PDB file of C-alpha atoms in Angstrom:
ATOM      1  CA  LEU A   1      -0.049   0.133  -0.043  1.00  0.00           C
ATOM      2  CA  ILE A   2       2.842   2.438   0.835  1.00  0.00           C
ATOM      3  CA  ASN A   3       4.383   1.929  -2.602  1.00  0.00           C
ATOM      4  CA  ALA A   4       0.944   2.368  -4.237  1.00  0.00           C
ATOM      5  CA  LEU A   5       0.156   5.504  -2.576  1.00  0.00           C
ATOM      6  CA  PHE A   6       3.527   7.314  -3.400  1.00  0.00           C
ATOM      7  CA  ASN A   7       3.782   5.740  -6.533  1.00  0.00           C
ATOM      8  CA  ARG A   8       7.410   4.744  -5.932  1.00  0.00           C
ATOM      9  CA  LYS A   9       9.082   1.625  -4.410  1.00  0.00           C
ATOM     10  CA  ILE A  10      10.054   2.992  -0.741  1.00  0.00           C
ATOM     11  CA  ALA A  11       9.033   0.138   1.246  1.00  0.00           C
ATOM     12  CA  LYS A  12      10.253  -3.637   0.897  1.00  0.00           C
ATOM     13  CA  VAL A  13       7.190  -5.940   0.335  1.00  0.00           C
ATOM     14  CA  SER A  14       7.038  -9.548   1.063  1.00  0.00           C
ATOM     15  CA  ALA A  15       4.310 -12.239   0.300  1.00  0.00           C
ATOM     16  CA  THR A  16       4.581 -13.158   4.353  1.00  0.00           C
ATOM     17  CA  PRO A  17       2.620 -11.050   6.551  1.00  0.00           C
ATOM     18  CA  GLY A  18       4.592  -9.550   9.647  1.00  0.00           C
ATOM     19  CA  LYS A  19       7.824  -8.699   8.057  1.00  0.00           C
ATOM     20  CA  THR A  20       7.922  -5.352   9.364  1.00  0.00           C
ATOM     21  CA  ARG A  21       9.807  -5.623  12.579  1.00  0.00           C
ATOM     22  CA  LEU A  22      10.831  -1.933  13.249  1.00  0.00           C
ATOM     23  CA  VAL A  23       9.291   1.558  13.093  1.00  0.00           C
ATOM     24  CA  ASN A  24      10.209   2.502   9.518  1.00  0.00           C
ATOM     25  CA  PHE A  25      10.353   6.193   8.672  1.00  0.00           C
ATOM     26  CA  PHE A  26       9.786   7.481   4.965  1.00  0.00           C
ATOM     27  CA  ASN A  27      10.481  11.040   4.350  1.00  0.00           C
ATOM     28  CA  VAL A  28       8.119  12.251   1.809  1.00  0.00           C
ATOM     29  CA  ASP A  29       9.453  15.119  -0.296  1.00  0.00           C
ATOM     30  CA  ASP A  30      10.598  16.983   3.067  1.00  0.00           C
ATOM     31  CA  LYS A  31       7.256  17.642   3.642  1.00  0.00           C
ATOM     32  CA  PHE A  32       6.130  14.900   6.037  1.00  0.00           C
ATOM     33  CA  TYR A  33       6.987  11.631   7.435  1.00  0.00           C
ATOM     34  CA  PHE A  34       5.047   8.468   6.676  1.00  0.00           C
ATOM     35  CA  VAL A  35       5.562   5.828   9.478  1.00  0.00           C
ATOM     36  CA  ASP A  36       5.335   1.970   9.005  1.00  0.00           C
ATOM     37  CA  LEU A  37       4.513   0.084  11.985  1.00  0.00           C
ATOM     38  CA  PRO A  38       4.786  -3.489  12.620  1.00  0.00           C
ATOM     39  CA  GLY A  39       1.355  -5.477  12.041  1.00  0.00           C
ATOM     40  CA  TYR A  40      -0.170  -7.402  14.692  1.00  0.00           C
ATOM     41  CA  GLY A  41      -2.752  -9.512  13.245  1.00  0.00           C
ATOM     42  CA  TYR A  42      -1.237 -12.149  10.959  1.00  0.00           C
ATOM     43  CA  ALA A  43       2.352 -12.093  11.623  1.00  0.00           C
ATOM     44  CA  ALA A  44       3.429 -15.569  12.701  1.00  0.00           C
ATOM     45  CA  VAL A  45       5.963 -14.482  15.463  1.00  0.00           C
ATOM     46  CA  SER A  46       6.470 -15.472  19.132  1.00  0.00           C
ATOM     47  CA  LYS A  47       4.467 -13.991  22.187  1.00  0.00           C
ATOM     48  CA  LYS A  48       7.678 -12.322  23.242  1.00  0.00           C
ATOM     49  CA  GLU A  49       8.103 -10.550  20.107  1.00  0.00           C
ATOM     50  CA  ARG A  50       4.627  -9.502  19.834  1.00  0.00           C
ATOM     51  CA  ASN A  51       5.048  -7.994  23.411  1.00  0.00           C
ATOM     52  CA  GLN A  52       8.077  -6.158  22.260  1.00  0.00           C
ATOM     53  CA  TRP A  53       6.190  -4.680  19.283  1.00  0.00           C
ATOM     54  CA  GLN A  54       3.458  -3.825  21.838  1.00  0.00           C
ATOM     55  CA  LYS A  55       6.146  -1.737  23.949  1.00  0.00           C
ATOM     56  CA  MET A  56       7.626  -0.137  20.710  1.00  0.00           C
ATOM     57  CA  MET A  57       4.219   0.765  19.630  1.00  0.00           C
ATOM     58  CA  ASN A  58       3.081   2.211  23.015  1.00  0.00           C
ATOM     59  CA  ALA A  59       6.414   4.171  22.952  1.00  0.00           C
ATOM     60  CA  TYR A  60       5.762   5.645  19.585  1.00  0.00           C
ATOM     61  CA  PHE A  61       2.038   6.623  20.037  1.00  0.00           C
ATOM     62  CA  ASN A  62       2.805   7.845  23.540  1.00  0.00           C
ATOM     63  CA  SER A  63       5.715  10.241  22.200  1.00  0.00           C
ATOM     64  CA  ARG A  64       4.544  11.706  19.191  1.00  0.00           C
ATOM     65  CA  ASP A  65       3.137  15.275  19.648  1.00  0.00           C
ATOM     66  CA  ASN A  66       3.260  15.736  15.859  1.00  0.00           C
ATOM     67  CA  LEU A  67       1.446  12.519  14.798  1.00  0.00           C
ATOM     68  CA  ASN A  68      -1.603  13.690  12.458  1.00  0.00           C
ATOM     69  CA  LEU A  69      -3.065  10.581  11.295  1.00  0.00           C
ATOM     70  CA  VAL A  70      -2.922   6.819  11.791  1.00  0.00           C
ATOM     71  CA  ILE A  71      -4.036   4.575   9.081  1.00  0.00           C
ATOM     72  CA  LEU A  72      -5.581   1.577  10.663  1.00  0.00           C
ATOM     73  CA  LEU A  73      -5.328  -1.278   8.044  1.00  0.00           C
ATOM     74  CA  VAL A  74      -7.981  -4.131   7.975  1.00  0.00           C
ATOM     75  CA  ASP A  75      -8.230  -6.754   5.397  1.00  0.00           C
ATOM     76  CA  SER A  76     -11.440  -6.263   3.450  1.00  0.00           C
ATOM     77  CA  ARG A  77     -11.980  -9.804   2.853  1.00  0.00           C
ATOM     78  CA  HIS A  78     -12.475 -10.592   6.426  1.00  0.00           C
ATOM     79  CA  LYS A  79     -14.209  -9.172   9.513  1.00  0.00           C
ATOM     80  CA  PRO A  80     -11.805  -7.200  11.410  1.00  0.00           C
ATOM     81  CA  THR A  81     -10.277  -8.952  14.450  1.00  0.00           C
ATOM     82  CA  ASN A  82     -10.519  -8.253  18.093  1.00  0.00           C
ATOM     83  CA  LEU A  83      -7.149  -6.960  17.653  1.00  0.00           C
ATOM     84  CA  ASP A  84      -8.230  -4.486  15.189  1.00  0.00           C
ATOM     85  CA  PHE A  85     -11.068  -3.616  17.619  1.00  0.00           C
ATOM     86  CA  LEU A  86      -8.713  -2.964  20.505  1.00  0.00           C
ATOM     87  CA  MET A  87      -6.417  -0.904  18.210  1.00  0.00           C
ATOM     88  CA  LYS A  88      -9.401   1.244  17.279  1.00  0.00           C
ATOM     89  CA  GLU A  89     -10.049   1.658  21.209  1.00  0.00           C
ATOM     90  CA  TYR A  90      -6.360   2.401  21.810  1.00  0.00           C
ATOM     91  CA  LEU A  91      -6.220   5.165  19.298  1.00  0.00           C
ATOM     92  CA  GLU A  92      -9.324   6.716  20.523  1.00  0.00           C
ATOM     93  CA  ALA A  93      -8.166   6.486  24.205  1.00  0.00           C
ATOM     94  CA  LEU A  94      -5.129   8.508  23.130  1.00  0.00           C
ATOM     95  CA  GLU A  95      -7.278  10.855  20.966  1.00  0.00           C
ATOM     96  CA  ILE A  96      -5.046  10.101  18.010  1.00  0.00           C
ATOM     97  CA  PRO A  97      -6.774  10.952  14.752  1.00  0.00           C
ATOM     98  CA  TYR A  98      -7.297   7.756  12.440  1.00  0.00           C
ATOM     99  CA  ILE A  99      -8.964   6.419   9.185  1.00  0.00           C
ATOM    100  CA  VAL A 100      -9.724   2.783   8.534  1.00  0.00           C
ATOM    101  CA  VAL A 101      -8.248   1.489   5.227  1.00  0.00           C
ATOM    102  CA  GLY A 102      -9.635  -1.895   3.925  1.00  0.00           C
ATOM    103  CA  THR A 103      -7.008  -3.416   1.846  1.00  0.00           C
ATOM    104  CA  LYS A 104      -7.334  -5.987  -0.956  1.00  0.00           C
ATOM    105  CA  LEU A 105     -10.574  -4.814  -2.546  1.00  0.00           C
ATOM    106  CA  ASP A 106      -9.702  -6.412  -5.794  1.00  0.00           C
ATOM    107  CA  LYS A 107      -9.997  -9.869  -4.412  1.00  0.00           C
ATOM    108  CA  LEU A 108     -13.744  -9.199  -3.365  1.00  0.00           C
ATOM    109  CA  ASN A 109     -16.492 -10.181  -5.794  1.00  0.00           C
ATOM    110  CA  GLN A 110     -19.314  -7.296  -6.387  1.00  0.00           C
ATOM    111  CA  SER A 111     -21.502  -8.634  -3.371  1.00  0.00           C
ATOM    112  CA  GLU A 112     -18.672  -8.888  -1.000  1.00  0.00           C
ATOM    113  CA  LYS A 113     -17.750  -5.374  -1.864  1.00  0.00           C
ATOM    114  CA  ALA A 114     -20.921  -4.079  -1.149  1.00  0.00           C
ATOM    115  CA  LYS A 115     -20.987  -5.757   2.506  1.00  0.00           C
ATOM    116  CA  ALA A 116     -17.295  -4.970   3.302  1.00  0.00           C
ATOM    117  CA  LYS A 117     -17.525  -1.380   4.574  1.00  0.00           C
ATOM    118  CA  LYS A 118     -20.760  -2.217   6.317  1.00  0.00           C
ATOM    119  CA  VAL A 119     -19.215  -5.102   8.306  1.00  0.00           C
ATOM    120  CA  ILE A 120     -15.975  -3.053   9.184  1.00  0.00           C
ATOM    121  CA  LYS A 121     -18.114  -0.145  10.423  1.00  0.00           C
ATOM    122  CA  GLU A 122     -20.409  -2.464  12.635  1.00  0.00           C
ATOM    123  CA  THR A 123     -17.489  -4.676  13.913  1.00  0.00           C
ATOM    124  CA  LEU A 124     -15.213  -1.874  14.849  1.00  0.00           C
ATOM    125  CA  GLU A 125     -18.271   0.512  16.123  1.00  0.00           C
ATOM    126  CA  LEU A 126     -17.161   3.105  14.426  1.00  0.00           C
ATOM    127  CA  ASP A 127     -18.811   6.714  14.472  1.00  0.00           C
ATOM    128  CA  ASP A 128     -19.925   8.126  11.328  1.00  0.00           C
ATOM    129  CA  ASN A 129     -17.105  10.841  11.379  1.00  0.00           C
ATOM    130  CA  VAL A 130     -14.365   8.141  10.909  1.00  0.00           C
ATOM    131  CA  PRO A 131     -13.782   7.589   7.384  1.00  0.00           C
ATOM    132  CA  ILE A 132     -13.594   3.845   5.870  1.00  0.00           C
ATOM    133  CA  ILE A 133     -11.579   3.526   2.436  1.00  0.00           C
ATOM    134  CA  LEU A 134     -11.653   0.340   0.700  1.00  0.00           C
ATOM    135  CA  THR A 135      -8.616   0.125  -1.575  1.00  0.00           C
ATOM    136  CA  SER A 136      -6.639  -2.043  -3.596  1.00  0.00           C
ATOM    137  CA  ALA A 137      -2.919  -1.581  -4.164  1.00  0.00           C
ATOM    138  CA  LYS A 138      -2.701  -3.757  -7.212  1.00  0.00           C
ATOM    139  CA  GLU A 139      -5.434  -1.958  -9.283  1.00  0.00           C
ATOM    140  CA  LYS A 140      -4.824   1.402  -7.628  1.00  0.00           C
ATOM    141  CA  ILE A 141      -8.507   1.607  -6.412  1.00  0.00           C
ATOM    142  CA  ASN A 142      -9.227   4.737  -4.185  1.00  0.00           C
ATOM    143  CA  LEU A 143      -5.444   5.516  -3.310  1.00  0.00           C
ATOM    144  CA  ASP A 144      -6.390   9.118  -3.996  1.00  0.00           C
ATOM    145  CA  LYS A 145      -8.919   8.991  -1.358  1.00  0.00           C
ATOM    146  CA  VAL A 146      -6.366   7.841   1.125  1.00  0.00           C
ATOM    147  CA  MET A 147      -3.889  10.188  -0.127  1.00  0.00           C
ATOM    148  CA  SER A 148      -6.321  13.059   0.314  1.00  0.00           C
ATOM    149  CA  GLU A 149      -6.901  12.081   3.849  1.00  0.00           C
ATOM    150  CA  ILE A 150      -3.179  12.055   4.500  1.00  0.00           C
ATOM    151  CA  LEU A 151      -2.605  15.393   2.958  1.00  0.00           C
ATOM    152  CA  ASN A 152      -5.642  17.002   4.860  1.00  0.00           C
ATOM    153  CA  ALA A 153      -4.118  15.745   8.048  1.00  0.00           C
ATOM    154  CA  VAL A 154      -0.786  17.151   7.430  1.00  0.00           C
ATOM    155  CA  SER A 155      -2.112  20.373   6.136  1.00  0.00           C
ATOM    156  CA  ILE A 156      -0.177  20.153   2.704  1.00  0.00           C
TER     157      ILE A 156
END
């Protein structure tokens, strides 16, 4: 998604989920930083490593006064997980602005696409003011909407 959003290869991509192990900062045209954090859902890692990620993410979120927006990624093909819900609750507790981006829209058929947004909204118990954007990095669907949210958040 990062590479598709910025239309250049800045992030390493793997077919295996959970390869991001550190906080990765991407300087975008010397205007703002886009930060990639470790995923928490489908990564096959030990409980010890997952706990280290939690500490790292807590430190990150609690030390960033200039954090303008978090993009909460969920897989459009599946109902959001309990971990997705907990992350949403965590962001709200810290009063961090966020949007929800559903990925892999290209892998859904027409009827699944129609239901995906509703399932995400209901499962995560989202207020109407929280944007939900279903995307496909592969087919470049709705990337402009995500970028618009990013740019609005960083006031460019």
